[in-house]
Short mmCIF file of C-alpha atoms and ligand atoms in Angstrom, two decimals:
data_model
loop_
_atom_site.label_atom_id
_atom_site.label_comp_id
_atom_site.label_asym_id
_atom_site.label_seq_id
_atom_site.Cartn_x
_atom_site.Cartn_y
_atom_site.Cartn_z
CA MET A 1 0.23 -0.09 0.24
CA PRO A 2 1.42 3.90 -1.00
CA LYS A 3 1.65 6.20 2.22
CA ARG A 4 -1.08 7.71 2.53
CA ARG A 5 0.60 10.80 1.05
CA THR A 6 1.90 10.44 -2.22
CA PHE A 7 -1.24 8.93 -3.56
CA LEU A 8 -3.43 11.74 -2.03
CA LYS A 9 -0.46 13.44 -4.57
CA LEU A 10 -1.31 11.53 -7.58
CA THR A 11 -4.49 11.42 -7.69
CA GLY A 12 -5.20 15.70 -6.74
CA ALA A 13 -6.28 15.18 -4.20
CA VAL A 14 -3.84 17.82 -2.41
CA GLY A 15 -2.34 21.20 -2.49
CA GLY A 16 -5.49 22.97 -3.07
CA GLY A 17 -7.78 25.10 -5.44
CA GLY A 18 -7.24 24.78 -8.71
CA LEU A 19 -10.86 24.84 -10.53
CA LEU A 20 -10.82 28.37 -12.75
CA ALA A 21 -14.20 28.76 -13.06
CA ASP A 22 -16.51 29.68 -16.00
CA SER A 23 -20.42 29.91 -15.05
CA SER A 24 -21.03 27.07 -15.93
CA VAL A 25 -19.01 25.67 -13.47
CA ALA A 26 -18.97 25.37 -9.89
CA LYS A 27 -18.82 30.04 -8.28
CA THR A 28 -19.38 29.26 -4.72
CA THR A 29 -16.45 28.87 -1.44
CA GLU A 30 -17.64 26.32 -1.01
CA GLU A 31 -18.42 24.90 -4.54
CA VAL A 32 -14.76 24.95 -5.20
CA LEU A 33 -13.52 23.57 -2.10
CA SER A 34 -15.96 20.31 -2.34
CA ARG A 35 -14.48 20.12 -6.60
CA THR A 36 -11.41 20.66 -6.01
CA GLU A 37 -10.00 18.91 -2.49
CA THR A 38 -12.53 16.11 -3.26
CA PRO A 39 -10.63 13.01 -2.54
CA SER A 40 -10.61 9.86 -4.28
CA VAL A 41 -13.20 7.29 -5.56
CA GLU A 42 -11.58 5.34 -2.72
CA GLU A 43 -8.63 4.13 -1.39
CA GLN A 44 -7.12 1.75 -4.46
CA PRO A 45 -9.86 1.65 -7.49
CA GLU A 46 -10.15 -0.85 -9.95
CA VAL A 47 -9.27 0.04 -13.38
CA ARG A 48 -10.15 -1.88 -16.67
CA VAL A 49 -7.59 -1.89 -19.04
CA ILE A 50 -8.27 -3.28 -22.33
CA GLY A 51 -6.00 -3.44 -24.71
CA THR A 52 -6.49 -1.60 -28.44
CA GLY A 53 -2.48 -1.15 -29.57
CA GLY A 54 -0.81 1.80 -30.60
CA THR A 55 2.57 3.83 -30.36
CA ILE A 56 1.70 3.31 -26.24
CA ALA A 57 1.96 -0.07 -27.18
CA SER A 58 5.09 -0.42 -29.33
CA THR A 59 9.20 0.11 -29.49
CA GLU A 60 11.38 1.00 -32.42
CA GLY A 61 14.25 -1.52 -30.70
CA ALA A 62 11.30 -4.27 -31.88
CA ALA A 63 11.10 -2.59 -35.64
CA ASP A 64 14.67 -4.28 -37.81
CA ASP A 65 12.54 -0.77 -40.92
CA GLY A 66 13.60 2.18 -38.62
CA GLY A 67 9.59 1.87 -37.58
CA TYR A 68 7.37 0.95 -35.14
CA ASP A 69 6.99 -2.03 -33.91
CA LEU A 70 3.29 -3.71 -32.32
CA SER A 71 5.08 -5.03 -29.60
CA GLU A 72 3.66 -4.91 -26.07
CA ARG A 73 0.62 -5.66 -25.23
CA ALA A 74 -1.59 -4.40 -22.22
CA GLU A 75 -0.41 -6.12 -19.42
CA ALA A 76 3.14 -5.88 -20.87
CA ILE A 77 2.80 -1.31 -21.30
CA VAL A 78 1.18 -1.01 -17.60
CA GLY A 79 3.51 -3.30 -15.21
CA SER A 80 6.63 -0.98 -17.53
CA VAL A 81 4.24 1.88 -14.86
CA PRO A 82 4.69 0.57 -11.40
CA VAL A 83 4.18 2.75 -9.69
CA LEU A 84 0.35 2.29 -11.23
CA ASP A 85 0.59 -0.19 -8.97
CA GLU A 86 0.88 1.80 -5.51
CA PHE A 87 -3.34 3.20 -6.29
CA VAL A 88 -5.28 2.25 -8.81
CA ASP A 89 -6.37 -1.95 -9.38
CA ILE A 90 -5.60 -3.33 -12.55
CA SER A 91 -7.51 -6.22 -14.68
CA TYR A 92 -7.24 -6.81 -18.60
CA GLU A 93 -8.55 -7.67 -21.09
CA GLN A 94 -7.33 -7.37 -25.05
CA VAL A 95 -9.45 -6.12 -27.75
CA ALA A 96 -6.62 -5.87 -30.53
CA GLN A 97 -3.32 -4.84 -30.61
CA LYS A 98 -3.55 -2.32 -33.65
CA GLY A 99 -2.24 1.20 -35.31
CA SER A 100 -5.61 2.86 -34.85
CA SER A 101 -6.14 3.18 -38.65
CA SER A 102 -6.46 -1.00 -38.89
CA LEU A 103 -8.82 -0.87 -36.35
CA LEU A 104 -12.90 -1.64 -37.19
CA VAL A 105 -15.45 -0.27 -36.60
CA GLU A 106 -15.73 -3.82 -35.74
CA ASP A 107 -12.86 -3.53 -33.06
CA TYR A 108 -14.60 -0.35 -32.27
CA VAL A 109 -17.26 -2.43 -31.29
CA ASN A 110 -15.54 -4.59 -29.04
CA VAL A 111 -14.18 -1.79 -26.54
CA ALA A 112 -18.16 -0.48 -25.31
CA LYS A 113 -18.52 -3.88 -24.70
CA ALA A 114 -15.45 -4.74 -23.14
CA ALA A 115 -16.56 -1.69 -21.07
CA ARG A 116 -19.97 -2.25 -20.47
CA GLN A 117 -18.35 -5.31 -19.58
CA ALA A 118 -15.75 -3.61 -17.37
CA GLU A 119 -19.08 -1.91 -14.62
CA ARG A 120 -20.97 -5.63 -14.55
CA ASP A 121 -17.04 -7.09 -13.08
CA GLY A 122 -17.81 -3.73 -10.76
CA ALA A 123 -14.32 -2.15 -12.16
CA ASP A 124 -13.88 1.87 -11.08
CA GLY A 125 -13.19 3.32 -14.89
CA VAL A 126 -11.42 1.96 -18.07
CA VAL A 127 -8.85 2.71 -19.68
CA VAL A 128 -8.47 1.75 -22.83
CA THR A 129 -4.90 2.59 -24.55
CA HIS A 130 -4.93 3.47 -28.51
CA GLY A 131 -2.54 4.57 -31.00
CA THR A 132 -3.39 8.09 -31.30
CA ASP A 133 -4.01 8.80 -35.13
CA ALA A 134 -8.07 7.31 -34.86
CA ILE A 135 -8.18 7.67 -31.00
CA GLU A 136 -10.55 10.94 -30.92
CA GLU A 137 -13.06 8.72 -33.50
CA ASP A 138 -13.10 5.54 -30.96
CA ALA A 139 -13.41 7.77 -28.45
CA TYR A 140 -16.54 9.73 -29.18
CA PHE A 141 -17.99 6.45 -31.23
CA ASN A 142 -18.15 4.43 -27.83
CA ASP A 143 -18.65 8.06 -26.22
CA LEU A 144 -21.80 7.90 -28.19
CA VAL A 145 -22.94 4.06 -27.73
CA LEU A 146 -23.02 4.20 -23.83
CA ASP A 147 -23.87 4.71 -20.69
CA LEU A 148 -21.91 3.94 -18.55
CA ASP A 149 -22.35 5.32 -14.82
CA ILE A 150 -17.80 5.17 -14.21
CA PRO A 151 -15.67 6.61 -16.36
CA VAL A 152 -13.78 5.84 -19.86
CA ALA A 153 -10.52 7.55 -20.19
CA PHE A 154 -8.55 6.57 -23.82
CA VAL A 155 -5.21 7.14 -23.22
CA GLY A 156 -2.57 7.33 -26.51
CA ALA A 157 1.54 7.45 -26.92
CA GLN A 158 2.95 10.50 -29.42
CA ARG A 159 6.22 8.48 -28.97
CA ALA A 160 7.32 4.37 -28.85
CA ALA A 161 7.31 2.28 -25.37
CA ASP A 162 10.65 2.78 -25.16
CA ALA A 163 11.46 6.07 -27.04
CA VAL A 164 13.62 8.52 -24.87
CA SER A 165 11.14 10.41 -24.12
CA ALA A 166 8.62 8.20 -24.07
CA ASP A 167 4.78 10.01 -23.22
CA GLY A 168 2.61 6.93 -22.90
CA PRO A 169 4.33 6.44 -19.25
CA SER A 170 2.99 9.50 -17.65
CA ASN A 171 -0.32 9.28 -20.02
CA LEU A 172 -1.33 6.08 -18.40
CA VAL A 173 -0.60 7.70 -14.57
CA THR A 174 -3.10 10.81 -15.42
CA ALA A 175 -5.47 8.38 -17.12
CA ALA A 176 -5.93 6.39 -13.97
CA ARG A 177 -5.87 9.79 -11.73
CA LEU A 178 -8.85 10.66 -14.12
CA ILE A 179 -10.36 7.38 -12.36
CA THR A 180 -9.88 8.28 -8.68
CA ARG A 181 -11.86 11.20 -9.05
CA ARG A 182 -14.79 11.46 -7.89
CA GLU A 183 -15.27 14.54 -10.00
CA PHE A 184 -15.74 11.97 -12.86
CA HIS A 185 -18.28 9.42 -11.24
CA LEU A 186 -21.52 11.47 -12.40
CA LYS A 187 -24.51 9.89 -10.59
CA ASP A 188 -27.70 11.14 -12.58
CA GLU A 189 -25.85 10.79 -16.09
CA PRO A 190 -22.68 9.35 -17.79
CA SER A 191 -19.99 9.59 -16.47
CA GLY A 192 -17.87 10.22 -19.81
CA VAL A 193 -15.62 9.38 -22.56
CA TYR A 194 -12.56 10.89 -22.43
CA VAL A 195 -9.35 11.84 -24.53
CA VAL A 196 -6.12 11.80 -21.72
CA LEU A 197 -2.66 13.18 -23.12
CA ASN A 198 -0.07 15.68 -22.08
CA GLU A 199 -1.55 15.92 -18.07
CA THR A 200 -5.11 16.91 -20.25
CA VAL A 201 -8.59 16.13 -20.53
CA HIS A 202 -9.90 16.55 -23.33
CA ALA A 203 -14.22 15.52 -24.40
CA ALA A 204 -14.10 12.91 -26.94
CA ARG A 205 -17.29 15.07 -28.41
CA ASP A 206 -14.33 18.18 -29.29
CA VAL A 207 -11.18 16.49 -29.17
CA THR A 208 -8.84 16.55 -31.97
CA LYS A 209 -5.26 14.69 -33.13
CA THR A 210 -3.75 18.84 -34.78
CA HIS A 211 -0.17 17.98 -34.89
CA THR A 212 1.70 14.87 -36.34
CA THR A 213 4.78 14.07 -34.14
CA LYS A 214 4.06 16.85 -30.99
CA LEU A 215 3.71 15.55 -27.74
CA GLU A 216 1.28 18.23 -27.46
CA THR A 217 -1.05 17.77 -30.65
CA PHE A 218 -4.36 17.32 -28.47
CA ASP A 219 -6.83 20.25 -28.69
CA SER A 220 -10.12 20.87 -28.25
CA GLY A 221 -10.55 24.40 -30.21
CA PRO A 222 -13.45 26.57 -28.91
CA ALA A 223 -14.86 23.95 -26.42
CA GLY A 224 -11.17 24.02 -24.19
CA PRO A 225 -10.51 21.02 -22.36
CA ILE A 226 -12.18 19.30 -19.61
CA ALA A 227 -9.11 19.52 -17.40
CA VAL A 228 -6.01 18.74 -16.49
CA PHE A 229 -4.37 17.30 -13.74
CA THR A 230 -0.68 19.34 -11.98
CA ASP A 231 1.43 17.88 -10.95
CA ASN A 232 -0.53 17.63 -8.02
CA GLN A 233 -4.07 19.14 -7.85
CA LEU A 234 -6.81 18.64 -10.61
CA VAL A 235 -7.47 22.00 -12.44
CA LEU A 236 -11.68 21.66 -13.24
CA TYR A 237 -12.40 23.99 -16.66
CA ARG A 238 -15.67 22.00 -18.18
CA ASP A 239 -17.93 20.24 -16.49
CA PRO A 240 -17.15 16.35 -16.81
CA GLY A 241 -19.49 14.42 -18.24
CA SER A 242 -20.79 13.23 -21.61
CA TYR A 243 -20.96 16.29 -24.01
CA SER A 244 -22.03 13.42 -27.34
CA ALA A 245 -26.11 12.37 -28.87
CA ASP A 246 -27.25 9.77 -26.11
CA LEU A 247 -27.30 6.06 -29.01
CA SER A 248 -26.85 3.25 -25.99
CA ASP A 249 -29.89 1.65 -27.70
CA SER A 250 -28.79 1.84 -30.72
CA ASP A 251 -28.11 -2.34 -31.66
CA LEU A 252 -23.53 -2.20 -31.53
CA ASP A 253 -23.82 -5.73 -33.74
CA ALA A 254 -25.61 -3.96 -36.73
CA MET A 255 -23.51 -0.49 -36.65
CA SER A 256 -20.58 -3.79 -38.04
CA ASP A 257 -20.94 -4.04 -41.91
CA LEU A 258 -22.29 -0.71 -42.08
CA THR A 259 -20.83 1.31 -45.60
CA VAL A 260 -20.88 5.58 -45.06
CA PRO A 261 -18.38 6.63 -47.56
CA ILE A 262 -17.22 10.29 -46.91
CA ALA A 263 -17.23 12.58 -50.43
CA THR A 264 -14.94 15.71 -50.02
CA THR A 265 -15.07 18.07 -51.49
CA GLY A 266 -12.17 20.89 -53.95
CA ALA A 267 -11.77 23.17 -56.79
CA GLY A 268 -13.72 20.70 -59.94
CA ALA A 269 -14.53 18.22 -56.75
CA ASP A 270 -16.25 14.86 -58.82
CA ALA A 271 -18.98 13.11 -58.04
CA TYR A 272 -18.28 10.24 -58.88
CA LEU A 273 -18.20 7.95 -55.76
CA ILE A 274 -22.09 9.66 -54.65
CA GLU A 275 -23.19 9.28 -58.95
CA GLN A 276 -22.58 5.19 -58.03
CA ALA A 277 -24.54 5.27 -55.53
CA VAL A 278 -27.38 6.77 -57.38
CA ALA A 279 -26.99 4.46 -60.06
CA GLY A 280 -26.96 1.68 -57.99
CA LYS A 281 -23.59 0.50 -58.08
CA TYR A 282 -21.61 0.97 -55.01
CA ASP A 283 -24.50 -0.17 -51.87
CA VAL A 284 -24.01 2.59 -48.97
CA ASP A 285 -26.13 2.92 -46.37
CA GLY A 286 -25.50 6.71 -46.20
CA ILE A 287 -22.69 9.40 -47.22
CA VAL A 288 -21.34 12.04 -45.23
CA ILE A 289 -20.21 14.90 -48.16
CA GLN A 290 -16.60 17.05 -45.99
CA ALA A 291 -17.90 20.34 -47.22
CA THR A 292 -16.49 23.93 -47.13
CA GLY A 293 -17.26 26.78 -44.09
CA TRP A 294 -20.28 28.40 -42.22
CA TRP A 295 -22.96 26.85 -45.14
CA GLY A 296 -21.37 24.00 -46.03
CA GLY A 297 -20.29 25.44 -50.29
CA ILE A 298 -19.97 22.01 -52.34
CA ALA A 299 -19.12 21.83 -55.14
CA PRO A 300 -20.97 21.86 -58.28
CA GLU A 301 -21.82 18.95 -59.63
CA MET A 302 -21.27 17.41 -55.61
CA ASP A 303 -24.24 20.12 -55.61
CA ASP A 304 -26.09 17.38 -58.33
CA ALA A 305 -25.81 13.81 -57.12
CA THR A 306 -26.69 14.75 -53.37
CA GLU A 307 -29.77 16.27 -54.83
CA ALA A 308 -30.42 12.58 -56.04
CA ALA A 309 -29.28 10.80 -53.90
CA LEU A 310 -31.34 12.42 -51.20
CA GLU A 311 -34.50 12.06 -54.45
CA LYS A 312 -33.34 7.89 -54.44
CA GLY A 313 -33.74 8.24 -50.11
CA ILE A 314 -29.60 7.13 -49.29
CA PRO A 315 -30.01 9.03 -45.90
CA VAL A 316 -27.21 12.61 -46.90
CA ALA A 317 -25.03 13.82 -44.42
CA ARG A 318 -23.28 17.32 -44.43
CA SER A 319 -19.72 18.49 -42.26
CA THR A 320 -17.29 20.72 -42.61
CA ARG A 321 -13.51 20.40 -43.36
CA VAL A 322 -13.31 23.89 -41.11
CA HIS A 323 -11.59 22.64 -37.96
CA TRP A 324 -13.50 24.79 -35.44
CA GLY A 325 -16.87 25.96 -34.92
CA PRO A 326 -20.91 25.95 -36.30
CA MET A 327 -22.70 24.75 -39.20
CA ASN A 328 -25.58 26.05 -39.98
CA PRO A 329 -28.02 24.56 -39.67
CA GLY A 330 -30.21 25.83 -42.17
CA TYR A 331 -33.21 27.36 -41.28
CA ASP A 332 -36.79 24.89 -40.04
CA PRO A 333 -35.09 22.03 -42.64
CA GLU A 334 -37.02 19.65 -44.74
CA PRO A 335 -37.70 15.44 -43.10
CA ASP A 336 -35.87 15.13 -46.57
CA SER A 337 -33.58 17.58 -46.70
CA ILE A 338 -29.41 17.11 -46.37
CA VAL A 339 -28.18 16.17 -42.64
CA VAL A 340 -26.80 19.15 -41.09
CA MET A 341 -23.88 17.62 -38.34
CA ALA A 342 -23.13 20.93 -36.34
CA ASP A 343 -19.14 21.22 -35.92
CA LEU A 344 -18.64 17.58 -36.09
CA PRO A 345 -15.60 16.32 -38.86
CA ALA A 346 -15.94 14.35 -41.79
CA TRP A 347 -14.95 10.96 -39.03
CA LYS A 348 -16.52 11.56 -36.01
CA ALA A 349 -19.52 12.81 -38.27
CA ARG A 350 -19.56 9.28 -40.39
CA LEU A 351 -19.60 7.34 -37.20
CA HIS A 352 -22.43 9.20 -36.03
CA VAL A 353 -24.71 8.08 -38.57
CA ILE A 354 -23.00 4.80 -37.53
CA ALA A 355 -24.47 4.35 -34.03
CA ALA A 356 -27.43 6.22 -35.75
CA LEU A 357 -28.38 4.54 -38.53
CA PRO A 358 -29.68 0.84 -36.41
CA THR A 359 -32.36 3.47 -34.72
CA THR A 360 -33.58 4.31 -38.01
CA ASP A 361 -33.93 0.65 -38.63
CA GLY A 362 -38.14 0.33 -40.40
CA LEU A 363 -38.33 3.22 -40.72
CA GLY A 364 -38.61 5.54 -44.32
CA ASP A 365 -36.30 7.21 -45.82
CA THR A 366 -37.81 10.01 -45.23
CA GLU A 367 -38.11 9.47 -41.59
CA THR A 368 -34.71 7.88 -41.69
CA GLN A 369 -33.07 11.31 -42.72
CA GLU A 370 -35.45 12.81 -39.96
CA ALA A 371 -34.15 10.43 -37.47
CA ILE A 372 -30.23 11.21 -37.55
CA ARG A 373 -31.55 15.28 -37.42
CA ASP A 374 -32.94 14.74 -34.34
CA THR A 375 -29.26 13.18 -32.46
CA ILE A 376 -27.41 15.59 -33.27
CA LYS A 377 -26.51 18.00 -30.78
CA GLU A 378 -24.79 21.15 -31.53
CA GLY A 379 -21.43 21.75 -30.09
CA GLY A 380 -19.62 22.36 -25.87
CA GLN A 381 -18.59 25.50 -27.08
CA TYR A 382 -22.01 26.52 -26.11
CA GLY A 383 -22.01 25.07 -22.93
CA LYS A 384 -23.97 20.92 -22.74
CA GLY A 385 -25.11 20.04 -26.11
CA THR A 386 -27.41 23.63 -26.25
CA VAL A 387 -26.46 26.49 -28.65
CA ALA A 388 -27.56 30.36 -27.67
CA PRO A 389 -30.25 31.64 -29.17
CA SER A 390 -29.62 34.22 -32.11
CA THR A 391 -29.26 37.86 -29.29
CA LEU A 392 -28.65 39.83 -34.20
N1 LIG B 1 0.46 4.72 -36.33
C1 LIG B 1 0.58 5.11 -34.85
C2 LIG B 1 -1.80 4.96 -34.36
O1 LIG B 1 -2.00 3.50 -33.95
C3 LIG B 1 -0.19 6.03 -34.41
C4 LIG B 1 0.45 6.34 -33.10
O2 LIG B 1 -0.38 6.13 -32.08
O3 LIG B 1 0.47 7.80 -31.85
O4 LIG B 1 -2.31 5.88 -34.08
#
């Protein structure tokens, strides 16, 4: 057992108040104290580590081509950070061992099933070890489909496990610290899915990777991070919890085989992919358009093809390629018009459509389109899934 002091220092339960309040979080001194000095969930919480692969599970030394080799499973990478044993009890489930760009929707589904199982087994939280390239996709998918009382923290690493500047160990410790904190165990709503790197906690919905190689790569844009762990504090910026829609009733087993391609606009972009779908030569369950700006404009050929796809009853969703900011949701959209995906990037919009489609099974074309639209939540920068009304 660790000395109590060590444990409290690690989990951030000592060291004074660190809440940087904004209008949506606690304001009174009493609330601030209760949120910054609340001790941990319990002294030795149980954490289920779900391994999927990624650089955090890789070593340079094992690769013979100068790259990384996926040489380590979750148990080994956690075992290389002995301090974890001092404040959490750990069990393991390895659901994949791949680079994250090779993970399938089926793998994401298996992560969700393993997280549900962890809760049933009595775990206090889940840590998913993951490649950083697609961590935000898997985390967002899981935030949509999970409705757990326990928090789920996705962690990765920008550097291999045997690199001089390996960041996996520190990221694992931060994720375990999150599980120990009461602030991330919510009573009346899901405890949320987070992406945790560089001592920073991000909401799965808002986070994105912004730099290919830097340690400081994950950013939540205007929404900002949920929290930062300092050496001995938890500093909260936003309310912990899920900022995603609730699709936990959707059928996980129906999602893996859905085909939802992304069609990207550009100057004079052709509409081959969409036209093939309209012609019945490419069997799709939906299409996501990666469009431009606030209006979501696209190349003329794509515009025409999109109209034809909607007329044919293919669900079509529109996202913006701009990094941050909402899209114009349209004024009183027709039931069968294109679904505007708020500020979700195309890769998250695609997973949203995949997670929502089983809930529309058996509905007609127009209803399918409308049912997906009903699940869209606006961006977190305006608070928990709400958009402030225009004052203009
Ligand atoms: N190739 C890695 C991945 O699986 C990159 C990383 O983990 O940082 O996403």
